[in-house]
Amino acid sequence: DPMLTHQSSLAHRVALIDTLKEVEQQESDISFLDPAYVDIVHNAATIRAEFAQMPRQLDYLVGIVIDLYVDKNKFRGVNVQHRLGQLDRLLRTEYSLDAVLQFFREI
């Protein structure tokens, strides 16, 4: 869970960098932004470098969880192919351990 949480958070921060940089260019003072967003702006290079060092790690971790979900349900005789998109989205954009555990319990 800590690795997946970190990778998901890192991917989310990288996705926000360009938008926040644009806000910074439009406004001379970005102190009105949430401190987390200001931190992303100030540490954009570090965040991108960290993300570049592990470009496939999130894909790898998501793949492991999806394979586990498919195998668990295949063992039970349930085809879950139609739910894999939901699980992928949950893992990449809305990640929380409780939500993933709830997803695994459903069906």
Coordinates of N, CA and C in Angstrom, one line a residue:
D1 N 0.8 -1.2 0.0 CA 0.0 0.0 0.0 C 0.8 1.3 0.0
P2 N 1.9 1.4 0.8 CA 2.7 2.6 0.8 C 3.3 2.9 -0.6
M3 N 3.8 1.9 -1.3 CA 4.4 2.1 -2.6 C 3.3 2.6 -3.6
L4 N 2.2 1.9 -3.6 CA 1.1 2.3 -4.5 C 0.6 3.7 -4.2
T5 N 0.5 4.0 -2.9 CA 0.0 5.4 -2.5 C 1.0 6.4 -3.0
H6 N 2.3 6.2 -2.8 CA 3.3 7.1 -3.2 C 3.3 7.3 -4.7
Q7 N 3.3 6.2 -5.5 CA 3.3 6.3 -6.9 C 2.1 7.0 -7.5
S8 N 0.9 6.7 -6.9 CA -0.3 7.4 -7.3 C -0.2 8.9 -7.0
S9 N 0.2 9.2 -5.9 CA 0.4 10.6 -5.5 C 1.4 11.3 -6.4
L10 N 2.5 10.7 -6.7 CA 3.5 11.3 -7.6 C 2.9 11.5 -9.0
A11 N 2.2 10.5 -9.5 CA 1.6 10.7 -10.8 C 0.6 11.9 -10.8
H12 N -0.1 12.0 -9.8 CA -1.1 13.1 -9.7 C -0.4 14.4 -9.6
R13 N 0.7 14.5 -8.8 CA 1.4 15.8 -8.8 C 2.0 16.2 -10.1
V14 N 2.6 15.2 -10.8 CA 3.2 15.4 -12.1 C 2.1 16.0 -13.1
A15 N 0.9 15.4 -13.0 CA -0.2 15.8 -13.9 C -0.6 17.3 -13.6
L16 N -0.4 17.7 -12.4 CA -0.8 19.1 -12.0 C 0.3 20.2 -12.3
I17 N 1.5 19.8 -12.5 CA 2.6 20.7 -12.7 C 2.3 21.8 -13.8
D18 N 2.0 21.3 -15.0 CA 1.8 22.3 -16.1 C 0.7 23.3 -15.8
T19 N -0.4 22.8 -15.2 CA -1.5 23.7 -14.9 C -1.1 24.7 -13.9
L20 N -0.4 24.2 -12.8 CA 0.0 25.1 -11.8 C 1.1 26.1 -12.3
K21 N 1.9 25.7 -13.2 CA 2.9 26.6 -13.7 C 2.2 27.7 -14.6
E22 N 1.2 27.3 -15.3 CA 0.4 28.3 -16.0 C -0.2 29.3 -15.1
V23 N -0.8 28.9 -14.0 CA -1.3 29.8 -13.0 C -0.2 30.7 -12.5
E24 N 0.9 30.2 -12.2 CA 2.1 31.0 -11.8 C 2.5 32.1 -12.8
Q25 N 2.4 31.7 -14.1 CA 2.7 32.7 -15.1 C 1.7 33.8 -15.2
Q26 N 0.4 33.5 -14.9 CA -0.7 34.4 -15.0 C -0.7 35.4 -13.8
E27 N -0.4 34.8 -12.7 CA -0.4 35.6 -11.4 C 1.0 35.8 -10.9
S28 N 1.2 37.0 -10.4 CA 2.6 37.3 -9.9 C 2.8 36.6 -8.5
D29 N 1.7 36.5 -7.8 CA 1.8 35.9 -6.5 C 0.9 34.7 -6.4
I30 N 1.4 33.5 -6.0 CA 0.6 32.3 -5.9 C 0.4 31.9 -4.5
S31 N 0.5 32.8 -3.6 CA 0.3 32.5 -2.2 C -1.1 32.1 -1.9
F32 N -2.0 32.5 -2.7 CA -3.5 32.2 -2.5 C -3.8 30.7 -2.8
L33 N -2.9 30.0 -3.4 CA -3.0 28.6 -3.7 C -2.9 27.8 -2.4
D34 N -3.4 26.6 -2.4 CA -3.2 25.7 -1.2 C -1.7 25.4 -1.1
P35 N -1.2 25.3 0.1 CA 0.2 25.1 0.3 C 0.8 23.9 -0.4
A36 N -0.1 22.9 -0.6 CA 0.4 21.7 -1.3 C 0.6 22.0 -2.8
Y37 N -0.2 22.9 -3.4 CA 0.0 23.3 -4.7 C 1.2 24.2 -4.9
V38 N 1.4 25.1 -3.9 CA 2.6 25.9 -4.0 C 3.9 25.0 -3.9
D39 N 3.8 24.0 -3.1 CA 4.9 23.1 -3.0 C 5.2 22.4 -4.3
I40 N 4.2 22.0 -5.0 CA 4.3 21.3 -6.3 C 5.0 22.3 -7.3
V41 N 4.6 23.6 -7.3 CA 5.2 24.6 -8.2 C 6.7 24.7 -7.8
H42 N 7.0 24.9 -6.6 CA 8.4 25.1 -6.2 C 9.3 23.9 -6.4
N43 N 8.7 22.7 -6.3 CA 9.5 21.5 -6.4 C 9.2 20.7 -7.7
A44 N 8.7 21.4 -8.7 CA 8.4 20.7 -10.0 C 9.5 19.9 -10.6
A45 N 10.7 20.5 -10.6 CA 11.8 19.8 -11.2 C 12.1 18.5 -10.5
T46 N 12.1 18.5 -9.1 CA 12.4 17.4 -8.3 C 11.3 16.3 -8.5
I47 N 10.0 16.7 -8.6 CA 8.9 15.8 -8.7 C 9.0 15.1 -10.1
R48 N 9.3 15.9 -11.1 CA 9.5 15.3 -12.5 C 10.6 14.3 -12.5
A49 N 11.7 14.7 -11.9 CA 12.9 13.8 -11.9 C 12.6 12.5 -11.2
E50 N 11.9 12.6 -10.0 CA 11.6 11.4 -9.3 C 10.6 10.5 -10.2
F51 N 9.7 11.1 -10.8 CA 8.7 10.4 -11.6 C 9.5 9.8 -12.8
A52 N 10.4 10.5 -13.4 CA 11.2 9.9 -14.6 C 12.0 8.7 -14.2
Q53 N 12.5 8.7 -12.9 CA 13.3 7.6 -12.5 C 12.5 6.3 -12.3
M54 N 11.2 6.4 -12.1 CA 10.3 5.3 -11.9 C 9.1 5.3 -12.8
P55 N 9.3 5.4 -14.1 CA 8.2 5.7 -15.0 C 7.2 4.5 -15.1
R56 N 7.7 3.3 -14.9 CA 6.8 2.1 -15.1 C 6.4 1.5 -13.7
Q57 N 6.9 2.1 -12.7 CA 6.6 1.4 -11.4 C 5.1 1.4 -11.1
L58 N 4.4 2.5 -11.3 CA 2.9 2.6 -11.1 C 2.2 1.6 -12.0
D59 N 2.6 1.5 -13.3 CA 2.0 0.5 -14.2 C 2.2 -0.9 -13.6
Y60 N 3.4 -1.2 -13.2 CA 3.8 -2.5 -12.6 C 2.9 -2.8 -11.4
L61 N 2.8 -1.9 -10.5 CA 2.0 -2.1 -9.3 C 0.5 -2.3 -9.6
V62 N 0.0 -1.5 -10.5 CA -1.4 -1.6 -10.9 C -1.6 -2.9 -11.6
G63 N -0.7 -3.3 -12.4 CA -0.8 -4.6 -13.1 C -0.9 -5.8 -12.1
I64 N -0.1 -5.7 -11.1 CA -0.1 -6.8 -10.0 C -1.4 -6.9 -9.4
V65 N -2.0 -5.7 -9.0 CA -3.3 -5.7 -8.3 C -4.4 -6.2 -9.2
I66 N -4.4 -5.8 -10.5 CA -5.4 -6.2 -11.4 C -5.3 -7.7 -11.7
D67 N -4.1 -8.2 -11.8 CA -3.9 -9.7 -12.0 C -4.4 -10.4 -10.8
L68 N -4.1 -9.9 -9.6 CA -4.6 -10.6 -8.4 C -6.2 -10.6 -8.4
Y69 N -6.8 -9.5 -8.8 CA -8.3 -9.4 -8.8 C -8.8 -10.4 -9.8
V70 N -8.2 -10.5 -11.0 CA -8.7 -11.4 -12.0 C -8.5 -12.8 -11.5
D71 N -7.4 -13.2 -11.0 CA -7.1 -14.5 -10.5 C -8.0 -14.9 -9.4
K72 N -8.3 -14.0 -8.5 CA -9.2 -14.3 -7.3 C -10.6 -14.7 -7.8
N73 N -11.0 -13.9 -8.8 CA -12.4 -14.1 -9.3 C -12.4 -15.3 -10.3
K74 N -11.4 -15.5 -11.0 CA -11.3 -16.7 -11.9 C -11.4 -18.0 -11.1
F75 N -10.7 -18.0 -9.9 CA -10.8 -19.1 -9.0 C -12.2 -19.4 -8.6
R76 N -13.0 -18.3 -8.4 CA -14.4 -18.4 -8.0 C -15.3 -18.7 -9.1
G77 N -14.8 -18.7 -10.4 CA -15.6 -18.9 -11.5 C -16.4 -17.7 -12.0
V78 N -15.8 -16.5 -11.7 CA -16.5 -15.3 -12.1 C -15.6 -14.5 -13.1
N79 N -16.2 -14.1 -14.2 CA -15.5 -13.3 -15.2 C -15.7 -11.8 -14.9
V80 N -14.6 -11.1 -14.6 CA -14.6 -9.8 -14.2 C -14.0 -8.8 -15.2
Q81 N -13.9 -9.2 -16.4 CA -13.2 -8.4 -17.4 C -13.9 -7.0 -17.6
H82 N -15.2 -7.0 -17.4 CA -16.0 -5.8 -17.6 C -15.7 -4.8 -16.4
R83 N -15.1 -5.2 -15.3 CA -14.8 -4.3 -14.2 C -13.4 -3.8 -14.1
L84 N -12.5 -4.3 -15.1 CA -11.1 -4.0 -15.0 C -10.8 -2.5 -15.2
G85 N -11.6 -1.9 -16.1 CA -11.4 -0.5 -16.3 C -11.7 0.4 -15.1
Q86 N -12.7 0.0 -14.3 CA -13.1 0.6 -13.1 C -11.9 0.5 -12.1
L87 N -11.4 -0.7 -12.0 CA -10.3 -1.0 -11.0 C -9.1 -0.2 -11.4
D88 N -8.8 -0.2 -12.7 CA -7.6 0.6 -13.2 C -7.8 2.1 -12.8
R89 N -8.9 2.6 -13.0 CA -9.2 4.0 -12.7 C -9.1 4.3 -11.2
L90 N -9.6 3.4 -10.4 CA -9.6 3.5 -9.0 C -8.1 3.5 -8.5
L91 N -7.3 2.6 -9.1 CA -5.9 2.5 -8.6 C -5.1 3.7 -9.1
R92 N -5.4 4.3 -10.2 CA -4.6 5.4 -10.7 C -5.0 6.8 -10.3
T93 N -6.3 7.0 -10.1 CA -6.7 8.3 -9.9 C -7.4 8.5 -8.5
E94 N -8.1 7.5 -8.0 CA -8.9 7.7 -6.8 C -8.4 6.8 -5.7
Y95 N -7.1 6.5 -5.7 CA -6.6 5.4 -4.9 C -6.8 5.6 -3.4
S96 N -7.3 4.6 -2.7 CA -7.3 4.5 -1.3 C -7.4 3.0 -1.0
L97 N -6.7 2.6 0.0 CA -6.7 1.1 0.3 C -8.1 0.6 0.7
D98 N -8.9 1.4 1.4 CA -10.2 1.0 1.8 C -11.1 0.9 0.5
A99 N -11.0 1.8 -0.4 CA -11.8 1.7 -1.7 C -11.4 0.4 -2.5
V100 N -10.1 0.1 -2.5 CA -9.7 -1.1 -3.3 C -10.2 -2.3 -2.6
L101 N -10.1 -2.4 -1.2 CA -10.6 -3.6 -0.5 C -12.1 -3.7 -0.7
Q102 N -12.8 -2.6 -0.7 CA -14.3 -2.7 -1.0 C -14.5 -3.2 -2.4
F103 N -13.8 -2.7 -3.3 CA -13.9 -3.2 -4.7 C -13.7 -4.7 -4.8
F104 N -12.7 -5.2 -4.1 CA -12.4 -6.6 -4.1 C -13.5 -7.5 -3.5
R105 N -14.2 -6.9 -2.6 CA -15.3 -7.6 -1.9 C -16.6 -7.7 -2.7
E106 N -16.7 -6.7 -3.6 CA -17.9 -6.7 -4.4 C -18.0 -7.8 -5.4
I107 N -19.2 -8.1 -5.9 CA -19.5 -9.1 -6.9 C -20.3 -10.2 -6.3

